[in-house]
Amino acid sequence: MILRIAVSSACSPKSAIRVLLAALLTAALNTGCGIARVDVASAQLHDAPAPEQATGWTNKTVRYASRDMVAAANPLAVEAGVKVLAAGGSAIDAAIAVQTVLNQVEPQSSGIGGGAFMLYYDNATNTLTTYDGRETAPAAAAGDMFRDFRGSERRFFAAVDGGLSVGTPGLLRMLEMAHRAHGRLAWASLFADAIRMSDAGFAISPRLAAQIAGAAPRIVAQGDPVRRYFLHPDGTPKAAGTLLTNPELAATLRSVADGGADAFYAGALARAIVDKVRGHPTNPGRLTMEDMAGYHAIERPAICADYRRYKVCGMGPPSSGGIAVLHPRAFQPASIRARLARRGAPGV
């Protein structure tokens, strides 16, 4: 049986602040979303959100495999996934190990402080399962919360930086749901590499170093602990190759490994997260303990469409993946679209 899995980090203005406000939190939780833009001077001038900056291109050798393969944004995460597969783990097991390491080595892009979508394909049964672990807005969120006292929309970074844009994290609940359905190895064993790396440290990659350097002014503005974690005492960014340790994150991961996702969504960890979000000195958020305790991941149907001789599937709403899946059909001749419609394929 060949098992393939794809996990995508889910980021939005409501959650992007966690990168700069709470890369460590009081609970030492690294964050789950992308820095809005690393070219800070330009971005602040125009105050427009943009993707993470390009941080270089490395030529890769094409690899082939007859059964198992792990692909991730950082080789340390790939190694963690390969080890899990070699130990007899499933694709879900490997994905959990990969994600927990990415939390450490690429905190600007994904982590347990954010959300994700997961597509899981079981070749033996030819079934595709999709999981929604997207963040949810606090129950106290309101339509005017990102407006200033004059009723005008707040500038992008003024809304993002602080606790107000923080939603309820969903990643761990989603991973736990998927593991209960498709995991083989013990949940706790999947955190081993991430815990070890958090304690012993890892060398900052060129990509992470570039992100830190570009976001340095915003990191300074957020103060400790994020400032101390990413910058030197004089405010200069830590460079590529610098050893970065995070024993607090290791303690958090141990709690989750031992107690499951409940250890994160209730008790001391949840209280530390809520207090940090609500206690931000300039832009406090609305997250509550009830928001944390009430979060649940959702198994949703995939959205699929025929394209030529292929069946293309992606994540349905609230992801925008469904739109991307159906978009190529708009370029098909009307005769083909009509034939697909007669076969019951989704229309455009």
XYZ file of C-alpha atoms in Angstrom:
348
model
C 0.000 0.000 0.000
C 1.344 3.399 -0.971
C 0.321 6.258 1.277
C 0.777 9.819 0.127
C 0.194 12.859 2.229
C 0.277 16.614 1.790
C 0.078 19.093 4.632
C -0.208 22.806 3.985
C 0.152 25.531 6.519
C -2.825 27.858 6.712
C -1.991 31.509 7.201
C -4.032 34.667 7.147
C -3.955 38.203 8.516
C -5.809 36.931 11.572
C -2.953 34.607 12.455
C 0.182 36.140 10.936
C 1.067 38.066 14.081
C 2.083 34.936 15.907
C 5.372 34.990 14.048
C 6.458 38.236 15.623
C 4.390 38.515 18.778
C 4.576 35.001 20.067
C 7.346 32.979 18.501
C 7.958 31.807 22.024
C 4.862 32.976 23.953
C 4.906 32.486 27.687
C 4.482 28.789 26.877
C 7.428 29.047 24.498
C 5.335 28.173 21.488
C 6.809 28.824 18.080
C 4.362 30.197 15.589
C 2.270 29.000 12.711
C 2.127 31.547 9.957
C 4.184 33.462 7.469
C 5.736 36.852 7.934
C 3.614 39.176 5.838
C 6.653 40.620 4.115
C 10.329 40.670 4.892
C 11.072 43.776 2.872
C 9.820 45.714 5.876
C 10.785 49.222 4.845
C 8.994 48.931 1.512
C 6.028 47.054 2.941
C 5.509 49.538 5.744
C 5.755 52.406 3.283
C 2.838 51.029 1.288
C 1.386 49.002 4.170
C 0.314 46.218 1.847
C 0.467 42.500 2.686
C 2.698 40.384 0.506
C 4.124 36.846 0.514
C 7.349 35.971 2.260
C 10.341 37.245 0.376
C 12.244 34.960 -1.956
C 15.355 33.748 -0.183
C 17.312 32.176 -2.985
C 17.272 29.215 -5.334
C 19.081 25.936 -4.896
C 19.274 23.433 -7.718
C 17.949 20.048 -6.666
C 18.514 16.586 -8.059
C 15.349 14.807 -9.154
C 14.675 11.829 -6.917
C 12.618 8.708 -7.582
C 11.175 6.139 -5.201
C 9.138 2.975 -5.671
C 7.250 3.241 -2.389
C 7.941 6.000 0.162
C 9.084 9.578 -0.240
C 9.202 12.608 2.047
C 9.281 16.168 0.737
C 9.504 19.193 3.022
C 10.897 22.707 3.053
C 13.869 21.867 5.274
C 16.196 18.835 5.145
C 16.064 18.389 8.924
C 12.318 17.896 8.673
C 12.766 15.453 5.800
C 15.188 13.406 7.899
C 12.645 13.192 10.703
C 9.984 11.911 8.323
C 12.302 9.354 6.717
C 13.206 7.958 10.130
C 9.536 7.492 10.995
C 8.841 5.634 7.737
C 11.891 3.423 8.301
C 10.490 2.536 11.731
C 7.283 1.300 10.129
C 5.259 4.472 10.511
C 2.480 5.542 8.210
C 2.415 8.645 6.042
C 0.409 10.375 8.782
C 3.055 9.472 11.350
C 5.780 10.870 9.110
C 3.813 14.061 8.480
C 3.499 14.696 12.217
C 7.239 14.269 12.731
C 7.962 16.544 9.774
C 5.594 19.234 11.012
C 6.939 19.311 14.556
C 10.483 19.807 13.234
C 9.339 22.502 10.799
C 7.842 24.249 13.824
C 11.378 24.655 15.093
C 13.372 25.333 11.933
C 10.821 27.422 9.988
C 8.646 29.121 12.627
C 7.784 31.906 10.171
C 5.887 29.441 7.987
C 4.152 26.812 10.107
C 3.791 25.387 13.565
C 1.490 24.351 16.379
C 0.526 27.978 16.962
C -1.291 28.021 13.632
C -3.532 25.934 11.440
C -3.322 23.619 8.465
C -5.172 21.572 5.892
C -4.279 17.954 5.187
C -5.025 15.698 2.220
C -4.547 11.977 2.832
C -4.746 9.468 -0.001
C -4.967 5.719 0.662
C -3.929 3.882 -2.476
C -5.281 0.521 -1.280
C -8.834 1.806 -1.011
C -8.498 4.637 -3.538
C -9.937 7.091 -1.036
C -8.977 10.677 -0.357
C -9.602 12.136 3.078
C -9.191 15.824 3.828
C -8.826 17.415 7.231
C -9.554 21.011 8.181
C -7.352 22.303 10.969
C -7.751 25.986 10.099
C -7.619 28.537 12.871
C -10.949 29.930 14.001
C -11.696 33.463 15.103
C -12.356 34.016 18.813
C -16.014 33.959 19.786
C -15.704 37.629 20.741
C -14.497 38.650 17.279
C -16.550 41.413 15.687
C -16.831 42.969 12.248
C -15.324 46.248 13.372
C -12.404 44.895 15.380
C -9.866 45.925 12.743
C -11.130 49.506 12.541
C -9.732 52.413 14.515
C -11.658 54.723 16.809
C -12.701 56.823 13.796
C -14.208 53.790 12.082
C -11.506 53.652 9.421
C -9.765 50.416 8.503
C -6.527 50.049 10.418
C -3.358 49.814 8.375
C -2.308 46.251 7.733
C 0.590 45.926 10.155
C -1.251 47.931 12.795
C -3.935 45.258 12.710
C -1.630 42.262 12.373
C 1.078 43.017 14.937
C -0.245 42.275 18.388
C -2.772 39.926 19.921
C -5.872 41.113 18.099
C -5.248 39.091 14.931
C -4.594 35.819 16.766
C -7.103 33.034 16.202
C -7.525 29.691 17.925
C -4.750 27.349 16.710
C -5.947 24.222 14.925
C -2.920 22.225 13.837
C -2.583 19.872 16.804
C -6.255 18.933 16.903
C -6.085 18.128 13.194
C -2.935 16.037 13.491
C -4.392 14.143 16.433
C -7.611 13.403 14.514
C -5.652 12.107 11.523
C -3.328 10.051 13.736
C -6.225 8.334 15.482
C -7.577 7.269 12.095
C -4.388 6.412 10.240
C -1.428 6.377 12.631
C 0.658 3.289 13.353
C 3.360 4.439 15.749
C 2.759 5.830 19.207
C 1.847 9.526 19.202
C 4.592 10.422 21.690
C 7.338 8.865 19.558
C 6.603 11.265 16.692
C 7.817 14.268 18.687
C 11.256 12.843 19.506
C 13.299 14.629 16.830
C 11.624 17.993 17.418
C 12.181 17.748 21.183
C 15.811 16.771 20.738
C 16.407 19.614 18.297
C 14.703 22.145 20.555
C 16.983 21.170 23.438
C 20.246 20.714 21.539
C 19.670 23.446 18.975
C 19.905 23.706 15.210
C 21.801 25.944 12.821
C 19.674 28.791 11.471
C 19.132 28.224 7.769
C 19.818 30.938 5.177
C 16.076 31.172 4.560
C 15.208 31.734 8.217
C 18.111 34.163 8.594
C 16.812 36.260 5.716
C 13.327 36.303 7.232
C 14.680 37.392 10.619
C 16.805 40.146 9.092
C 13.947 41.537 7.064
C 11.516 41.487 9.976
C 13.975 42.821 12.572
C 12.255 46.207 13.115
C 8.932 44.521 13.794
C 10.583 41.942 16.058
C 12.173 44.744 18.090
C 8.782 46.406 18.470
C 7.271 43.240 19.964
C 9.914 42.959 22.690
C 10.845 39.800 24.574
C 10.719 36.870 24.338
C 10.602 37.007 20.547
C 13.239 39.749 20.438
C 15.672 37.779 22.558
C 15.068 34.616 20.545
C 15.747 36.002 17.076
C 18.051 38.973 17.735
C 21.344 39.630 19.506
C 21.346 41.919 22.571
C 22.363 44.859 20.348
C 19.330 44.289 18.126
C 21.167 42.794 15.160
C 19.583 39.693 13.621
C 21.070 36.277 14.273
C 22.833 35.074 11.138
C 22.682 31.839 9.193
C 24.616 29.111 10.985
C 23.916 30.482 14.463
C 22.886 27.744 16.894
C 19.322 28.351 18.062
C 17.960 26.465 21.051
C 14.463 26.516 22.457
C 14.179 24.494 25.692
C 10.797 26.066 26.401
C 9.431 24.686 23.147
C 10.908 21.301 24.053
C 8.936 21.390 27.308
C 5.771 22.301 25.408
C 6.259 19.436 22.954
C 6.904 16.994 25.789
C 3.605 18.004 27.352
C 1.780 17.429 24.068
C 3.610 14.165 23.428
C 2.615 12.851 26.860
C -0.864 14.326 27.148
C -2.046 14.630 23.564
C -3.620 17.753 22.124
C -5.608 18.239 25.340
C -2.375 19.355 27.014
C -2.265 22.274 24.590
C -5.929 23.270 24.510
C -6.523 23.235 28.274
C -4.549 23.793 31.433
C -1.324 25.715 31.893
C -0.307 25.906 28.215
C -3.676 27.218 27.094
C -3.707 29.741 29.930
C -0.230 30.995 29.005
C -1.257 31.454 25.372
C -4.494 33.252 26.247
C -2.757 35.516 28.766
C -0.062 36.459 26.250
C -2.594 37.254 23.522
C -4.928 39.226 25.773
C -2.099 40.944 27.625
C -0.367 42.480 24.621
C 0.567 46.026 25.693
C -0.586 47.860 22.548
C -2.896 45.536 20.611
C -4.559 43.002 22.940
C -6.541 40.122 21.475
C -9.832 38.441 22.307
C -8.829 34.788 22.582
C -10.284 32.991 25.618
C -9.871 29.674 27.384
C -13.306 28.754 26.042
C -12.084 29.354 22.485
C -9.152 27.016 23.089
C -11.212 24.293 24.739
C -13.937 24.461 22.116
C -11.758 24.028 19.042
C -12.309 20.910 16.949
C -10.847 19.780 13.638
C -13.196 18.723 10.850
C -13.048 15.972 8.252
C -14.408 17.452 5.018
C -15.088 16.077 1.539
C -12.463 16.828 -1.068
C -13.394 18.880 -4.081
C -12.558 17.147 -7.349
C -12.933 17.661 -11.065
C -11.955 15.812 -14.220
C -9.235 17.389 -16.319
C -8.469 15.571 -19.561
C -7.710 12.025 -18.418
C -7.016 12.990 -14.809
C -9.138 13.436 -11.734
C -7.760 16.425 -9.847
C -8.668 16.867 -6.186
C -7.938 19.493 -3.566
C -9.079 20.832 -0.244
C -12.574 22.255 -0.174
C -13.679 25.403 1.666
C -12.591 27.136 3.811
C -9.444 26.592 1.761
C -9.267 28.314 -1.611
C -7.836 25.103 -3.050
C -11.170 24.116 -4.539
C -11.154 27.188 -6.724
C -7.660 26.324 -7.926
C -8.760 22.768 -8.709
C -11.713 23.849 -10.835
C -9.960 26.765 -12.523
C -8.275 24.724 -15.313
C -11.696 23.534 -16.490
C -12.545 27.072 -17.521
C -10.049 26.667 -20.344
C -11.641 23.499 -21.706
C -13.768 23.673 -24.855
C -17.503 23.789 -24.250
C -17.933 20.340 -25.795
C -15.638 18.783 -23.212
C -17.324 20.606 -20.342
C -20.716 19.396 -21.567
C -19.503 15.798 -21.751
C -18.071 15.994 -18.232
C -21.344 17.473 -16.982
C -23.253 14.488 -18.402
C -20.911 12.234 -16.453
C -21.771 14.067 -13.240
C -18.478 15.940 -12.846
C -18.758 19.274 -10.979
C -19.588 22.238 -13.206
C -17.673 25.454 -13.509
